[in-house]
Short mmCIF file of C-alpha atoms and ligand atoms in Angstrom, two decimals:
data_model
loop_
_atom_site.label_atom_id
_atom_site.label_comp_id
_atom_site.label_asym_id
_atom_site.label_seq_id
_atom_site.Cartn_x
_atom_site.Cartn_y
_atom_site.Cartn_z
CA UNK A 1 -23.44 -26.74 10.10
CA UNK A 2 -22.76 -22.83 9.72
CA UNK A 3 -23.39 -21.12 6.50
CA UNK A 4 -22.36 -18.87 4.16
CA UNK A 5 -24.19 -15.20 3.42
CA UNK A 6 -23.40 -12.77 1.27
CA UNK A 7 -23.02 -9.02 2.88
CA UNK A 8 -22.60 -6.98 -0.32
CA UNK A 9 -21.08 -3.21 0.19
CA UNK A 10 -20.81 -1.75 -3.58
CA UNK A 11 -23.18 1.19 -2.02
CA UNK A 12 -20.42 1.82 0.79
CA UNK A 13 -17.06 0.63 -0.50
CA UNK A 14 -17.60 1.08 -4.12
CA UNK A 15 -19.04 4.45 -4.09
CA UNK A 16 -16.72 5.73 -1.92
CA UNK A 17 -14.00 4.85 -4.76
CA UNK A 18 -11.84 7.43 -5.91
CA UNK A 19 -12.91 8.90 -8.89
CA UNK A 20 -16.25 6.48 -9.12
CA UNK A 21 -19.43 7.02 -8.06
CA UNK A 22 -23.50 6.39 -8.51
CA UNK A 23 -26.26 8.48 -8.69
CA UNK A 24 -29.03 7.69 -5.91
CA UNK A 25 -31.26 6.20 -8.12
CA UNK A 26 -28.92 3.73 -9.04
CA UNK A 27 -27.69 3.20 -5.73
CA UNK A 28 -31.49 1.90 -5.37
CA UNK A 29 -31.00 -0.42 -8.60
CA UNK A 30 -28.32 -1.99 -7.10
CA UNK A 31 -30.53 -2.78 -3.89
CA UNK A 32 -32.84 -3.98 -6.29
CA UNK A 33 -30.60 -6.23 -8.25
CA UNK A 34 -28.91 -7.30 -5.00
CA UNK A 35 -32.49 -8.43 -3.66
CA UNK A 36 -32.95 -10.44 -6.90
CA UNK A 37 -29.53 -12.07 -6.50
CA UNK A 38 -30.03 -13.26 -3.24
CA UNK A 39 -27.60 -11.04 -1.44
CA UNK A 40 -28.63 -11.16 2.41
CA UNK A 41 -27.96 -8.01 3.31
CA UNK A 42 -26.78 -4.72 1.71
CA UNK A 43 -24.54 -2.05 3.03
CA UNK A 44 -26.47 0.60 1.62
CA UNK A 45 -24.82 4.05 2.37
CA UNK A 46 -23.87 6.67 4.94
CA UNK A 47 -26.36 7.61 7.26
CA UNK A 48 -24.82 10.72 9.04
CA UNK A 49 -23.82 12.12 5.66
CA UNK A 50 -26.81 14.72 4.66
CA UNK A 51 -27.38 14.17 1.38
CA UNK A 52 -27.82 10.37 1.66
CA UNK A 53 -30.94 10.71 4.03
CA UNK A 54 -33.77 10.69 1.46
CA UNK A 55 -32.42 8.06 -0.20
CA UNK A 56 -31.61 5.90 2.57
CA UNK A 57 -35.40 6.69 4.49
CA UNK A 58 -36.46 5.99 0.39
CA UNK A 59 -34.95 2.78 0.29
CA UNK A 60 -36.48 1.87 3.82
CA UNK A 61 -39.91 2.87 2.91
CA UNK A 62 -39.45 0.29 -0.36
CA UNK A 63 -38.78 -2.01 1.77
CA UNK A 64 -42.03 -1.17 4.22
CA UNK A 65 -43.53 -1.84 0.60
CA UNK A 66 -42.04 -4.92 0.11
CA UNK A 67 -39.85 -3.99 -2.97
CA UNK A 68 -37.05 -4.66 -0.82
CA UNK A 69 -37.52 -7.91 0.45
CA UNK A 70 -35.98 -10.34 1.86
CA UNK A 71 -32.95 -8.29 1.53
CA UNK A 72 -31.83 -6.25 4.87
CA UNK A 73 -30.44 -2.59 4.47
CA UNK A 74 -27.92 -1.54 6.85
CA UNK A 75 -26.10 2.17 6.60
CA UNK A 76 -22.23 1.68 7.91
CA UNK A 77 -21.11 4.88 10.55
CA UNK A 78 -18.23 5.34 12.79
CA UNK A 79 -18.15 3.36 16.31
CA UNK A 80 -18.74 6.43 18.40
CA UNK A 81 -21.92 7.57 19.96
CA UNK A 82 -22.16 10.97 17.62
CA UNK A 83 -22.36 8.85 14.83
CA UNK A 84 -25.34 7.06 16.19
CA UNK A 85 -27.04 10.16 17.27
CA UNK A 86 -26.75 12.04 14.55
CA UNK A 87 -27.83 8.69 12.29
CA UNK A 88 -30.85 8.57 13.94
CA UNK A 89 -31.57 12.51 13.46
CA UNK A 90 -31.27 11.80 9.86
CA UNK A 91 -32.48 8.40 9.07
CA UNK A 92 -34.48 7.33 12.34
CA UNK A 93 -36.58 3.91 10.85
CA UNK A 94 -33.00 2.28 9.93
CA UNK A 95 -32.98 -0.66 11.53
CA UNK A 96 -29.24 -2.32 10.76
CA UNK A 97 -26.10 -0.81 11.44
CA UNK A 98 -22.42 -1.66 10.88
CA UNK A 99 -19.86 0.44 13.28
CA UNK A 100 -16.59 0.64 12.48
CA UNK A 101 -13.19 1.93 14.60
CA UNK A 102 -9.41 1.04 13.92
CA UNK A 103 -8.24 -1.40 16.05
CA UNK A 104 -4.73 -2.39 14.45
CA UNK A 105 -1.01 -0.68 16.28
CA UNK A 106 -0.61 1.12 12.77
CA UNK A 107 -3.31 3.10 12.83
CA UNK A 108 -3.92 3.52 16.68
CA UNK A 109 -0.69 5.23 16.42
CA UNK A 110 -0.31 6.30 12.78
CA UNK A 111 -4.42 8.20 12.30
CA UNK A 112 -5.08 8.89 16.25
CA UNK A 113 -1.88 9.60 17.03
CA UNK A 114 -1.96 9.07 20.31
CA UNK A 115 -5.59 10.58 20.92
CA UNK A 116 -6.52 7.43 21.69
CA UNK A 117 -5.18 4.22 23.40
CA UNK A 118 -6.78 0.53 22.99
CA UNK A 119 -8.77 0.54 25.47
CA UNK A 120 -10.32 3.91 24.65
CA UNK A 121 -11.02 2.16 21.28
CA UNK A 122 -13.24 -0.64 22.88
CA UNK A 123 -14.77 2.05 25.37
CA UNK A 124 -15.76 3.98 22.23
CA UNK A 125 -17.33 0.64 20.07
CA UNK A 126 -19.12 -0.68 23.07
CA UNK A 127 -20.58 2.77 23.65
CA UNK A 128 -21.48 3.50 20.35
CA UNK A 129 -22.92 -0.33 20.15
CA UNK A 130 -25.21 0.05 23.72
CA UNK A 131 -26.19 3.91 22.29
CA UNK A 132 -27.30 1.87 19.01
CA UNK A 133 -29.33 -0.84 20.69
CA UNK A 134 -30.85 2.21 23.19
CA UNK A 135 -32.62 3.15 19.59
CA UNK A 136 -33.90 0.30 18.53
CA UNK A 137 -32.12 -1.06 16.17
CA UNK A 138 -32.15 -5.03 15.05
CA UNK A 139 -29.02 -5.72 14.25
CA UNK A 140 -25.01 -4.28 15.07
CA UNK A 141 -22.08 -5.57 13.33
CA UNK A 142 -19.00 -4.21 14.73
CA UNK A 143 -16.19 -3.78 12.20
CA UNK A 144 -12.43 -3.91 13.47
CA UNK A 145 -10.96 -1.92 10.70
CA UNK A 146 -7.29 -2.75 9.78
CA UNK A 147 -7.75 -6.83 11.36
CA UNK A 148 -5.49 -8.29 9.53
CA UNK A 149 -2.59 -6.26 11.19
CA UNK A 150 -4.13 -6.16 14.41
CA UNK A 151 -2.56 -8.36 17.52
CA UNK A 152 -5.39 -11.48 17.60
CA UNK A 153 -5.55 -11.42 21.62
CA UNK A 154 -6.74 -7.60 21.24
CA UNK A 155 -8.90 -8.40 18.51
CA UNK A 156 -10.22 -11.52 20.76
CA UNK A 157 -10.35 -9.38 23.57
CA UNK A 158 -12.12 -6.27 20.86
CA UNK A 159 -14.80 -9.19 19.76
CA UNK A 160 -15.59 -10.17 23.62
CA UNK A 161 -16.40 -6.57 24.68
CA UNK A 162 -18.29 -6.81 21.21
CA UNK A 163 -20.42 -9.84 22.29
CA UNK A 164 -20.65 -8.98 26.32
CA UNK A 165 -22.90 -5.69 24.56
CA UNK A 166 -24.71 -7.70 22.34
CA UNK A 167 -23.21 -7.21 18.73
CA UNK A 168 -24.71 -9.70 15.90
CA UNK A 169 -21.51 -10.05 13.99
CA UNK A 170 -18.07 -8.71 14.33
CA UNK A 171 -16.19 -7.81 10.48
CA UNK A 172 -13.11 -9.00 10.04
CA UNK A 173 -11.35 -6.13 7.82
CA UNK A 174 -8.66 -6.83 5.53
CA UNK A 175 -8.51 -3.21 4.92
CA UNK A 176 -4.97 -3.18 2.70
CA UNK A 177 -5.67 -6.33 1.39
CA UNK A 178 -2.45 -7.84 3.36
CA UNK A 179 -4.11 -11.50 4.03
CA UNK A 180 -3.49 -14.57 1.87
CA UNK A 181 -5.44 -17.59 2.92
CA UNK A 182 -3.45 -19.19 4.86
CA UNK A 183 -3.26 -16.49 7.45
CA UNK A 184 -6.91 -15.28 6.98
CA UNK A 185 -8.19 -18.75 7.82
CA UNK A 186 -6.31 -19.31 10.74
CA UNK A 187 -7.95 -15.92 12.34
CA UNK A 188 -10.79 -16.07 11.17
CA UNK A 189 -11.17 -20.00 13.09
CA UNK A 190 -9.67 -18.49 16.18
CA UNK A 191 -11.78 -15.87 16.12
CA UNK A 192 -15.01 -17.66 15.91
CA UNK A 193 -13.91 -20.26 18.47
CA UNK A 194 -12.46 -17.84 20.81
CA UNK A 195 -15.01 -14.44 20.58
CA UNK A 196 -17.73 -16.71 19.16
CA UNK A 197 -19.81 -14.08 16.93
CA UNK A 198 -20.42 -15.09 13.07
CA UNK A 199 -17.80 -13.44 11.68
CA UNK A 200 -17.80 -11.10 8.36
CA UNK A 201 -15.18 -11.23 5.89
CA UNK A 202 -14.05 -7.57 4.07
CA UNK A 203 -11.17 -8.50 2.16
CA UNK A 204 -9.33 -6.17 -0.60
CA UNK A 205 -7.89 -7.25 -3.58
CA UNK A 206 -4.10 -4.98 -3.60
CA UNK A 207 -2.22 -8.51 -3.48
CA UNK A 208 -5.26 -10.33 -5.96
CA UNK A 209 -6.24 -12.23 -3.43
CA UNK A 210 -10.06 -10.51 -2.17
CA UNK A 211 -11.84 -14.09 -3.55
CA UNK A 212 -9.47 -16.30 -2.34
CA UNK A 213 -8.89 -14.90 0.96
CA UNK A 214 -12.98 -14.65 1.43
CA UNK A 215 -13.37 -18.36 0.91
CA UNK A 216 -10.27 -19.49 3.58
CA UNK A 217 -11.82 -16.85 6.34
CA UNK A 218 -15.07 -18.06 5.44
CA UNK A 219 -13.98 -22.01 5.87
CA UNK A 220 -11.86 -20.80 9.20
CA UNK A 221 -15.38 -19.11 10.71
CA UNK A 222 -16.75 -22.46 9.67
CA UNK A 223 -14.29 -24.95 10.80
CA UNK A 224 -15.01 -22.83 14.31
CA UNK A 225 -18.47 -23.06 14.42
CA UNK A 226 -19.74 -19.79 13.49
CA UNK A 227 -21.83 -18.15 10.25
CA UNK A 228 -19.58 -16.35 7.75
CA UNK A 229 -20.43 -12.96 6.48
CA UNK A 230 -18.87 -12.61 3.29
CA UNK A 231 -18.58 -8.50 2.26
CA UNK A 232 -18.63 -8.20 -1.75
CA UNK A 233 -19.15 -5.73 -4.38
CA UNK A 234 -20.52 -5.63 -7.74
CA UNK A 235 -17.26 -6.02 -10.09
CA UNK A 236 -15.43 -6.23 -7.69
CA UNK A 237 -15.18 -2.19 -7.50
CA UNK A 238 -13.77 -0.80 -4.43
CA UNK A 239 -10.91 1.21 -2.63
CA UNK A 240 -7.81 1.32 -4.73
CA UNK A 241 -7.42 -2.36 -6.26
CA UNK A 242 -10.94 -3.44 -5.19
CA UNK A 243 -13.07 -6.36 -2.58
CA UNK A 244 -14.01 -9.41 -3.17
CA UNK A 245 -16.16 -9.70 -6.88
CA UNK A 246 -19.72 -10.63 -5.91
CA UNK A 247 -20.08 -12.82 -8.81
CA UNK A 248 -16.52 -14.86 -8.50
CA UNK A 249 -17.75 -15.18 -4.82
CA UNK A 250 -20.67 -17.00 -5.88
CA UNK A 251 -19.03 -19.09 -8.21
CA UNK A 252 -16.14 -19.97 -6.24
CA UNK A 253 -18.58 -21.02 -3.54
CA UNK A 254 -20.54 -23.52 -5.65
CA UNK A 255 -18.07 -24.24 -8.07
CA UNK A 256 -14.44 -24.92 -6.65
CA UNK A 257 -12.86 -28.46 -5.92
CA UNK A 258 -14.64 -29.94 -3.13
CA UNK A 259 -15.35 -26.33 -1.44
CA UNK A 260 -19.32 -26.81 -1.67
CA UNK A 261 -19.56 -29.69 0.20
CA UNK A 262 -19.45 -28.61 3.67
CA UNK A 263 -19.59 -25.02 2.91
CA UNK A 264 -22.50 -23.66 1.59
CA UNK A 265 -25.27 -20.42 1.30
CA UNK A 266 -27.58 -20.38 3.99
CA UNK A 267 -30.05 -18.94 1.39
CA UNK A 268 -31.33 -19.20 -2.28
CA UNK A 269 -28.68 -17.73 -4.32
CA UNK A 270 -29.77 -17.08 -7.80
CA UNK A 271 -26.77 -16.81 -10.11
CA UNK A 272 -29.19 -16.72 -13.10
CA UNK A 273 -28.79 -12.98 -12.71
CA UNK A 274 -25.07 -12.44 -12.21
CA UNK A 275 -25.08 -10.99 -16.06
CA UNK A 276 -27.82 -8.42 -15.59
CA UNK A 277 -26.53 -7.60 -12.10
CA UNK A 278 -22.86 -7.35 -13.61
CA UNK A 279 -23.78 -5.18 -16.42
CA UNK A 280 -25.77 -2.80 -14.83
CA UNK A 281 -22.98 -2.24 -12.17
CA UNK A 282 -20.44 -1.61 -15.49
CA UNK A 283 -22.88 0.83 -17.24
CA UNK A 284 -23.64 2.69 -13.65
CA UNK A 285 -19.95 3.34 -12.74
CA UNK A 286 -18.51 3.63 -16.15
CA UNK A 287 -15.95 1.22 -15.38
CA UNK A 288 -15.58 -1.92 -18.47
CA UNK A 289 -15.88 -5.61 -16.90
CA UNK A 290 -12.56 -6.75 -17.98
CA UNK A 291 -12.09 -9.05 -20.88
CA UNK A 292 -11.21 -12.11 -18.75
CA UNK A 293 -13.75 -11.60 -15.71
CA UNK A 294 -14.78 -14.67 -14.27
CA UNK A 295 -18.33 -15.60 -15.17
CA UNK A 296 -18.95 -12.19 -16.87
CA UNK A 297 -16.09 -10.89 -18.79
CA UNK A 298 -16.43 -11.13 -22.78
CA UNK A 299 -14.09 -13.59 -22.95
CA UNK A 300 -15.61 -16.25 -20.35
CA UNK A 301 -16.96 -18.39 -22.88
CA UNK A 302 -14.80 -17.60 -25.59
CA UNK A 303 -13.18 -20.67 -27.46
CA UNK A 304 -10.83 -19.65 -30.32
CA UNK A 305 -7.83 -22.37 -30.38
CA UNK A 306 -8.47 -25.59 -32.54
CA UNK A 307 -7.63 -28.08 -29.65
CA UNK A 308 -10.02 -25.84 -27.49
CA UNK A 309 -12.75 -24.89 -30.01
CA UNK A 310 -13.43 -29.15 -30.84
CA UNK A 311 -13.66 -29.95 -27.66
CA UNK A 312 -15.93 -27.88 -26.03
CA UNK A 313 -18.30 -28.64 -29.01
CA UNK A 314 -18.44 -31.78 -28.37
CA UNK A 315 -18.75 -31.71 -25.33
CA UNK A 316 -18.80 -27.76 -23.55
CA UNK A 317 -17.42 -29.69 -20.09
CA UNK A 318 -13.85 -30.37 -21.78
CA UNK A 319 -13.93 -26.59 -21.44
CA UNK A 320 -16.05 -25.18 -19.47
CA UNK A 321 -16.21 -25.63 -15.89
CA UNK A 322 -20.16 -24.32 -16.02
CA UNK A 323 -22.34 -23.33 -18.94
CA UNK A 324 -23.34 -19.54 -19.51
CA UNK A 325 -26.86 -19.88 -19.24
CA UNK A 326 -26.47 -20.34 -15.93
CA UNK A 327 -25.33 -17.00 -15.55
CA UNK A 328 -28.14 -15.68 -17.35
CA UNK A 329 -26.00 -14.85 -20.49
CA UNK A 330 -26.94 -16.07 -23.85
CA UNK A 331 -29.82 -13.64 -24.97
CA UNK A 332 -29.16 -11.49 -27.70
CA UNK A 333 -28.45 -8.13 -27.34
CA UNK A 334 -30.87 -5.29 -29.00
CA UNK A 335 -28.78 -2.52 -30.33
CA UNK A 336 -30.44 0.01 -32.70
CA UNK A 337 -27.92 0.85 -35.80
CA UNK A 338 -30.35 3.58 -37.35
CA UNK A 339 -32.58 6.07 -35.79
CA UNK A 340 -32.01 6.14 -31.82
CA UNK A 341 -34.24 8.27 -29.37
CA UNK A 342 -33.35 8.40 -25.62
CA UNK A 343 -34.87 9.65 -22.83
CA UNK A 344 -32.66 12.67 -21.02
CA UNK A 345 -32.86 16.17 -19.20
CA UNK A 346 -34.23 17.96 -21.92
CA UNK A 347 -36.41 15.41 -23.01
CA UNK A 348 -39.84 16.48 -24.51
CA UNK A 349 -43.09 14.41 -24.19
CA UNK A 350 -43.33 12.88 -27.56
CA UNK A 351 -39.61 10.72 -27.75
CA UNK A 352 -39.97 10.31 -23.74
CA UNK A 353 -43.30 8.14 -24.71
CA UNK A 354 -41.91 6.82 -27.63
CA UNK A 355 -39.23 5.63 -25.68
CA UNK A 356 -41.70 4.48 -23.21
CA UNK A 357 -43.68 2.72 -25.83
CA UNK A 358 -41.05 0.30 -26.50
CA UNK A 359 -41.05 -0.74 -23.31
CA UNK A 360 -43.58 -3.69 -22.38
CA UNK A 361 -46.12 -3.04 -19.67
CA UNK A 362 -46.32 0.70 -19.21
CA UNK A 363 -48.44 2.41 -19.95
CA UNK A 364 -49.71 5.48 -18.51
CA UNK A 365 -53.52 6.79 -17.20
CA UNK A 366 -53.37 10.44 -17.96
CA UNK A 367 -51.14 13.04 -20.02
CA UNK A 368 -50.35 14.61 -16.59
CA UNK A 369 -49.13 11.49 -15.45
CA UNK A 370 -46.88 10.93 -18.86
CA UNK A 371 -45.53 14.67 -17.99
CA UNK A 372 -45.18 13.93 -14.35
CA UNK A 373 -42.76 10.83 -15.18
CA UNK A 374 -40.98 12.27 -17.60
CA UNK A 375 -40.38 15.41 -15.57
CA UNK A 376 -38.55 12.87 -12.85
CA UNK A 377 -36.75 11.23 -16.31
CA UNK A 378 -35.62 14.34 -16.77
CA UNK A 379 -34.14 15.02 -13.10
CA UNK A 380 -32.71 11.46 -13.29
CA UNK A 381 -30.65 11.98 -15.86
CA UNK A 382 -29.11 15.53 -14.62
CA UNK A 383 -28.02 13.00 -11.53
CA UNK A 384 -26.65 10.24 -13.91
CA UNK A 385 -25.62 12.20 -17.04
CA UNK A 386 -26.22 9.33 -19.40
CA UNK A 387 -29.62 7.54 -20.90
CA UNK A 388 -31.36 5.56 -18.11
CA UNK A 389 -31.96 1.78 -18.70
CA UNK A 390 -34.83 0.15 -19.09
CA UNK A 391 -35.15 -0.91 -15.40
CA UNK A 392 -34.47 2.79 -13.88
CA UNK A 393 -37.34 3.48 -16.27
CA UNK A 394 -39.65 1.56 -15.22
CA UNK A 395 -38.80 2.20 -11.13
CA UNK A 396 -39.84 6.04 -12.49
CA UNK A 397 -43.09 5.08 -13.54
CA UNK A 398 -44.06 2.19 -11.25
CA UNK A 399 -42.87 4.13 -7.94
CA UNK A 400 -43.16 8.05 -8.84
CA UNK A 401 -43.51 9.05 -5.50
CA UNK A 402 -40.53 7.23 -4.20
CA UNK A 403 -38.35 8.46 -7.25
CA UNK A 404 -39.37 12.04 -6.12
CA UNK A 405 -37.68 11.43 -2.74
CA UNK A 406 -34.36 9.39 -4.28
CA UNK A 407 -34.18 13.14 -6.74
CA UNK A 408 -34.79 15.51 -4.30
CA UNK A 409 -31.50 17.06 -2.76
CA UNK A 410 -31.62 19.82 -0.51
CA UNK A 411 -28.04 21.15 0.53
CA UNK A 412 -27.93 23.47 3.42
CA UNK A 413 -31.36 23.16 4.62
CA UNK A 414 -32.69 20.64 7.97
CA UNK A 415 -33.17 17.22 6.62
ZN1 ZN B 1 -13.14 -1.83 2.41
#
């Protein structure tokens, strides 16, 4: 039986977010966190844009370390052979790669405006995709942006030129968000019986439906005997009204009538840290986790009414359609009411190590060391412009060198 992975693109989708964004280092804590989760593979940036190089070939070299691991990082370009050059200019150890080219009427005519006709579109992706294998790369998926409003015997025919140059996966893009799952399912089934490729789901939320529609094109590239690919981001935090929530994902997976039984992860999936992953994401973007956010939100667990309140006490299943723990929720949270030092650009050595103190396991060999750290603290947090947490902390001190490399930008220079 196919399964289900999980193709997360928070450093691609949700960075690229109007008014949103994330500082490199915690693009890296969100590899991190997405590692821990059990996310298969993370979209994580834009290789032929300049000032992502150090921390994409940063991220790569954790991974060479084994910080990143299992988890594969893949940087998301145009389908066109400059792209792919100048990618591996920039970044030349990446080893996964997502290519993407419009393939719906709308924007063949509406954004190329007659630059371009369809079959200059496949021409382009299947050059692009043999220009990509030509540098060694592991894996291509090939994205159709704007699938959902594309004619299904050009996407078919799209997919086949796909497969006929070897492409791992083709995405399915729901790029306005215009499926429901009724339609989804049905392409996404013909498209893995009729290209056969696994097939990736990237599905927007402008009607609500990014979770819904995920699960029907995942069950369609089921049903047709392919691997599903299902693109998420942290929150849910993406292009206008967002893509699928990572953590509803999960849950809706495991959790939903019947779903789980024939459709399932094809890896370990730990949900024990969809709080911490969830948090982090909110504190990093700025952006609140709504009150009523599935799993996460404050009010997931929340039991108020009296018919409500005595009956998940006895019994939290009249309620509760899973427990918070398994979540990882349920700790207290730490919160200092009186005297508060944080760690920040101007930061001098004495409240950086008392900071650091608090923290269990570091500690460090030399005052030059201390200085060195806290000299990388202090470029972190021009970057983020708010205390780091605990985590980003320890990164700093466990993996100076690579931090140096993540803080380093260089405008205007040769990478
Ligand atoms: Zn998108």
């Amino acid at each position: 039986m196919p399964k289900i992975y999980l193709l997360d693109v928070t450093n691609r989708d949700g960075v690229q977010t109007a008014k949103l964004g994330l500082s490199k280092l915690e693009k890296t804590m969100t590899n991190i966190y997405l590692n821990e989760i059990g996310v298969f593979q993370s979209e994580f940036g834009f290789p032929t844009t300049k000032h992502e190089s150090r921390y994409l070939k940063a991220n790569l070299e954790l991974a060479e370390m084994g910080v990143l691991k299992p988890i594969r990082l893949e940087g998301w370009i145009r389908a066109i052979v400059d792209d792919v050059e100048l990618t591996f200019e920039r970044v030349p150890g990446i080893k996964h790669l997502n290519l993407s080219i419009s393939t719906s009427d709308q924007m063949i005519e509406g954004k190329f405006q007659g630059r371009k006709t369809k079959q200059d579109i496949i021409n382009d992706m299947t050059s692009a995709v043999d220009a990509a294998w030509a540098r060694g790369v592991e894996s291509i998926g090939v994205n159709a942006e704007d699938a959902s409003r594309t004619d299904l015997d050009y996407l078919v025919e799209f997919g086949l030129a796909a497969k006929e140059h070897k492409a791992t996966r083709l995405r399915y893009c729901d790029t306005l968000g215009y499926d429901n799952p009724f339609t989804i399912y049905k392409t996404n089934k013909a498209l893995a019986e009729r290209v056969g490729l696994p097939i990736e789901q990237h599905c927007h939320g402008d009607l609500g439906m990014a979770v819904a529609n995920s699960l029907a094109g995942a069950k369609g590239t089921i049903d047709g005997g392919q691997d599903a690919y299902i693109n998420t981001t942290i929150n849910g935090i993406g292009e206008r009204a967002g893509n699928a929530d990572l953590v509803t994902v999960i849950l809706a997976v495991t959790k939903s009538k019947e779903f789980a039984e024939r459709y399932q992860f094809g890896n370990k999936i730990k949900l024990s840290k969809a709080w911490k992953i969830a948090k982090f994401a909110e504190y990093a973007f700025g952006v609140p986790i709504p009150i009523n956010q599935p799993g996460v939100g404050a009010n997931a667990f929340a039991h108020e009414s009296g018919i409500h309140a005595d009956g998940v006490l006895k019994d939290p299943e009249n309620y509760e359609l899973y427990g918070f723990e398994e979540l990882g929720r349920g700790d207290p949270i730490k919160v200092d009411t009186g005297r508060e030092i944080t760690a920040g650009e101007y930061s001098g050595i004495s409240g950086f190590s008392h900071v650091m103190g608090k923290i269990r396991d570091i500690s460090f060999e030399s005052k030059a060391e201390a200085n060195e750290v806290l000299e990388l603290v202090r470029y972190a947090n021009v970057l983020a412009h708010k205390p780091l947490v605990e985590d980003e902390l320890l990164f700093i001190a466990r993996y100076p060198q690579v931090a140096k490399k993540l803080l380093t930008l260089t405008p205007l220079v040769k990478p």
